[in-house]
Short mmCIF file of C-alpha atoms in Angstrom, two decimals:
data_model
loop_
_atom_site.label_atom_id
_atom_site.label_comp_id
_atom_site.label_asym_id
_atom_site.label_seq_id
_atom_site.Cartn_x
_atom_site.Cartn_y
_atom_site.Cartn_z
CA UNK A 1 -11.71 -22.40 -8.99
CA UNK A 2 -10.24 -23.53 -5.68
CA UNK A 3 -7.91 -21.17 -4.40
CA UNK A 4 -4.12 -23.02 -3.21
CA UNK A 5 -4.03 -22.06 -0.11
CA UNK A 6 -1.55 -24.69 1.55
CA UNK A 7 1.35 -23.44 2.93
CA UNK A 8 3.88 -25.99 2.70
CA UNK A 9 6.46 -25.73 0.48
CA UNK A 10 9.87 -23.16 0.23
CA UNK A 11 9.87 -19.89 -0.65
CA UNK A 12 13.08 -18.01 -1.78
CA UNK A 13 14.75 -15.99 -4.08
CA UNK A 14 16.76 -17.35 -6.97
CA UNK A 15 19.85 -16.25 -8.64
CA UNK A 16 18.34 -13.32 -9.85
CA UNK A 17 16.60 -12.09 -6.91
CA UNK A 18 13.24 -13.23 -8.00
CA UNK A 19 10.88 -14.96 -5.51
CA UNK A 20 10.34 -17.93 -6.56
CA UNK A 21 7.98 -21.20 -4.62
CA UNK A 22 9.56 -24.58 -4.35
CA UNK A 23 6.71 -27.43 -3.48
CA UNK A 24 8.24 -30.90 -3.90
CA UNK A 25 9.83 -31.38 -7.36
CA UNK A 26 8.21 -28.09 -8.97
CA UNK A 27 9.32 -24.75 -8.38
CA UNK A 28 7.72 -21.67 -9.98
CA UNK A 29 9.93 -18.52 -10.67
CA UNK A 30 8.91 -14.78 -10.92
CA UNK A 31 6.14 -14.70 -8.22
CA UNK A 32 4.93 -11.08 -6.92
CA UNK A 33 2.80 -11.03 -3.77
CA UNK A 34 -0.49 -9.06 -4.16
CA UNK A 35 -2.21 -7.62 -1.55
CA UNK A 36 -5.96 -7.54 -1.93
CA UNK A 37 -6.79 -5.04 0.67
CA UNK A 38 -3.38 -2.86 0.92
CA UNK A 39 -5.29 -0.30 3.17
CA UNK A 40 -8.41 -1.79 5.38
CA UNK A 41 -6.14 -5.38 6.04
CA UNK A 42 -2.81 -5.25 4.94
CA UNK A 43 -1.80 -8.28 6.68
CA UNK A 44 -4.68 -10.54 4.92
CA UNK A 45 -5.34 -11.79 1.53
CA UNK A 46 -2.27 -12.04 0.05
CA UNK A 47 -1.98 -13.82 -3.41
CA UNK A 48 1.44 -14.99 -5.17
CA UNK A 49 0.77 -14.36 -8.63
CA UNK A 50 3.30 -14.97 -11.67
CA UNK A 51 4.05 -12.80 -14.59
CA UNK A 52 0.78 -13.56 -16.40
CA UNK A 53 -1.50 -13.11 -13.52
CA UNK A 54 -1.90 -16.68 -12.16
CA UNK A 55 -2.35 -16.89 -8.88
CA UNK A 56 0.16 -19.81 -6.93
CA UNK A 57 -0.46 -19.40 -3.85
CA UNK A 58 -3.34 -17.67 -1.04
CA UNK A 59 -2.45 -16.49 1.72
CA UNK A 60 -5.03 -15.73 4.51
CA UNK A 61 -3.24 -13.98 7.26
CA UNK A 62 0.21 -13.32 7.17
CA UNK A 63 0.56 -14.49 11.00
CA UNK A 64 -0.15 -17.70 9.99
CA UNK A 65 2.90 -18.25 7.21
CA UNK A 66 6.24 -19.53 9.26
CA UNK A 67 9.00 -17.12 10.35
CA UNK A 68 10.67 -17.19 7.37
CA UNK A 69 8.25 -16.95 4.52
CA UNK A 70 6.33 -14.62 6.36
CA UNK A 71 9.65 -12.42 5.96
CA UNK A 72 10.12 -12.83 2.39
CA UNK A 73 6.66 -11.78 1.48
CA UNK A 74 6.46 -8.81 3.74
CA UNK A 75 10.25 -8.00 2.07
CA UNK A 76 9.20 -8.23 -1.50
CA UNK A 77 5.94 -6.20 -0.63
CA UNK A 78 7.95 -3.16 1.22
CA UNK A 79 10.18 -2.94 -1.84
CA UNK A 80 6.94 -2.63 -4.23
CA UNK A 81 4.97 -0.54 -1.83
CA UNK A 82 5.44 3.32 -1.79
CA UNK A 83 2.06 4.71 0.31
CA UNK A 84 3.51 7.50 2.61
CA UNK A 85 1.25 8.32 5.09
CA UNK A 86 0.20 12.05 5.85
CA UNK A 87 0.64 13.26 9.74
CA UNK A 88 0.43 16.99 8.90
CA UNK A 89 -0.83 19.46 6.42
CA UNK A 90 1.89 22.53 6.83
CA UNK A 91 0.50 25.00 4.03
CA UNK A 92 -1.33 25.33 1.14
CA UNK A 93 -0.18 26.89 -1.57
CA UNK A 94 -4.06 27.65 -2.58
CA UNK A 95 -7.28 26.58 -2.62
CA UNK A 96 -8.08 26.04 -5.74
CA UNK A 97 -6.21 23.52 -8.10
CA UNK A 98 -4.03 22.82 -9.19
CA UNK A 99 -2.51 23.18 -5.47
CA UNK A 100 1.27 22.58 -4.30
CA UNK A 101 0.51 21.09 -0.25
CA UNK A 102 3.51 20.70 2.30
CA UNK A 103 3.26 17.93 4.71
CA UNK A 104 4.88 15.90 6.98
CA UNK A 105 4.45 11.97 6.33
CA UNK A 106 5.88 9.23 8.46
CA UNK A 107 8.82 9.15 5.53
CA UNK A 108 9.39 12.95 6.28
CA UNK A 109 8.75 16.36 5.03
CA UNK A 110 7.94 16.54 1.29
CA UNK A 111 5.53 18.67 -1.07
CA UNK A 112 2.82 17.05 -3.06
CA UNK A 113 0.36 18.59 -6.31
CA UNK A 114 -2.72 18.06 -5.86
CA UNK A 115 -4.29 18.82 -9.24
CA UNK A 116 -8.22 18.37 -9.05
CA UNK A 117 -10.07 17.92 -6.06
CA UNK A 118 -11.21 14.39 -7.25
CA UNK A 119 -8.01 13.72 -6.57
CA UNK A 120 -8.70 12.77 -3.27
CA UNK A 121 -10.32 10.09 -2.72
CA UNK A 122 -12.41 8.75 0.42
CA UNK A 123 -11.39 4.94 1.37
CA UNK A 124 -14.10 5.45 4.73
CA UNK A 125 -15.01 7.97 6.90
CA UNK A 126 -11.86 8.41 8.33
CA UNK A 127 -9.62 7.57 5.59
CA UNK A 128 -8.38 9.21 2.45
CA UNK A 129 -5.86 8.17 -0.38
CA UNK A 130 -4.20 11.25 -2.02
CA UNK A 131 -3.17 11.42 -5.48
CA UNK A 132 -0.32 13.39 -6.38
CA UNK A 133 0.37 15.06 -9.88
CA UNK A 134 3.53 12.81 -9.90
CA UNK A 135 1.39 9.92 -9.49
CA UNK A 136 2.52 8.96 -5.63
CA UNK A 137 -0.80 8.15 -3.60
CA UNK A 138 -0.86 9.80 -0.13
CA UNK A 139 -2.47 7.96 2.24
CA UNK A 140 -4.53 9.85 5.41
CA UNK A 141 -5.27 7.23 7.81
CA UNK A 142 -7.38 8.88 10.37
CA UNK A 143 -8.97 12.23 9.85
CA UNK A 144 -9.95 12.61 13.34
CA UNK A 145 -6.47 12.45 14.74
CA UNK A 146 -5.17 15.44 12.37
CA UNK A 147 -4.08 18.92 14.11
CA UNK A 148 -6.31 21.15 13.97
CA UNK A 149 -4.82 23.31 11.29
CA UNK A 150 -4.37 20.52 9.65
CA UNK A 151 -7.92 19.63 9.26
CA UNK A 152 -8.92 23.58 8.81
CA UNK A 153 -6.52 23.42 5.43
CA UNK A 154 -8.25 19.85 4.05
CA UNK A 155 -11.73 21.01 4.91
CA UNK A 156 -11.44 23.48 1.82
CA UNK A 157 -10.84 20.79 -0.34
CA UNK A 158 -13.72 18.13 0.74
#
């Protein structure tokens, strides 16, 4: 199958605040935008899929969509997306689980279960994705650049 990915066309919301793709006479309602690699390349390999899963549109590179639906994609996908990211471990509340953890995210202070170690989950060699008991994924970008305490509190768990 040959992936659609030209870029011409309109995309909007309709009455009901669903995105929707106008390309000459046909317009297709109810369109989510996927991305394929939310954590290693955000910004590429984006698909507009509809209710049932069929994909409408492929988008390479976000950079390369005009202004304007390069701002209704990235809109629709920060009101879907909910991946804090983890700055700081503050405490532990043990080392074994199940295991209440404070930490400071770039969406502020919060607390977060962790309740099995496999909970945690290595993306690379710098990067973990956190699952919470409340089913909110953590992510930790960059091990390397974590305070020291912080890293002396997440060694006991890896």
């Amino acid at each position: 199958m040959e992936r659609d990915t030209t870029t011409n066309g309109q995309l909007s919301r309709d009455a009901f605040g669903r995105l929707q793709l106008a390309r000459g006479h046909a317009v297709v309602t109810g369109l989510t935008p996927v991305r394929n690699f939310p954590i290693t390349a955000p910004q590429e390999g984006i698909s507009l899929v509809d209710a049932e899963g069929k994909e409408h549109l492929w988008v390479e590179r976000l950079d390369d969509l005009s202004a304007d639906m390069r701002s209704v994609i990235e809109e629709e996908l920060a009101s879907r997306e909910f991946i804090p990211e983890i700055l700081r471990i503050r405490s532990v509340s043990s080392f074994a689980t199940p295991s209440q953890w404070q930490v400071s995210t770039d969406r502020g202070e919060t607390m977060l279960l962790l309740k099995a170690e496999e909970d945690i989950r290595r993306l690379s060699a710098t990067t973990l994705l956190i699952a919470d008991g409340h089913g909110i994924q953590f992510l930790l970008r960059n091990l390397s650049a974590l305070d020291k305490g912080s890293r002396k509190l997440l060694d006991h768990f890896l």
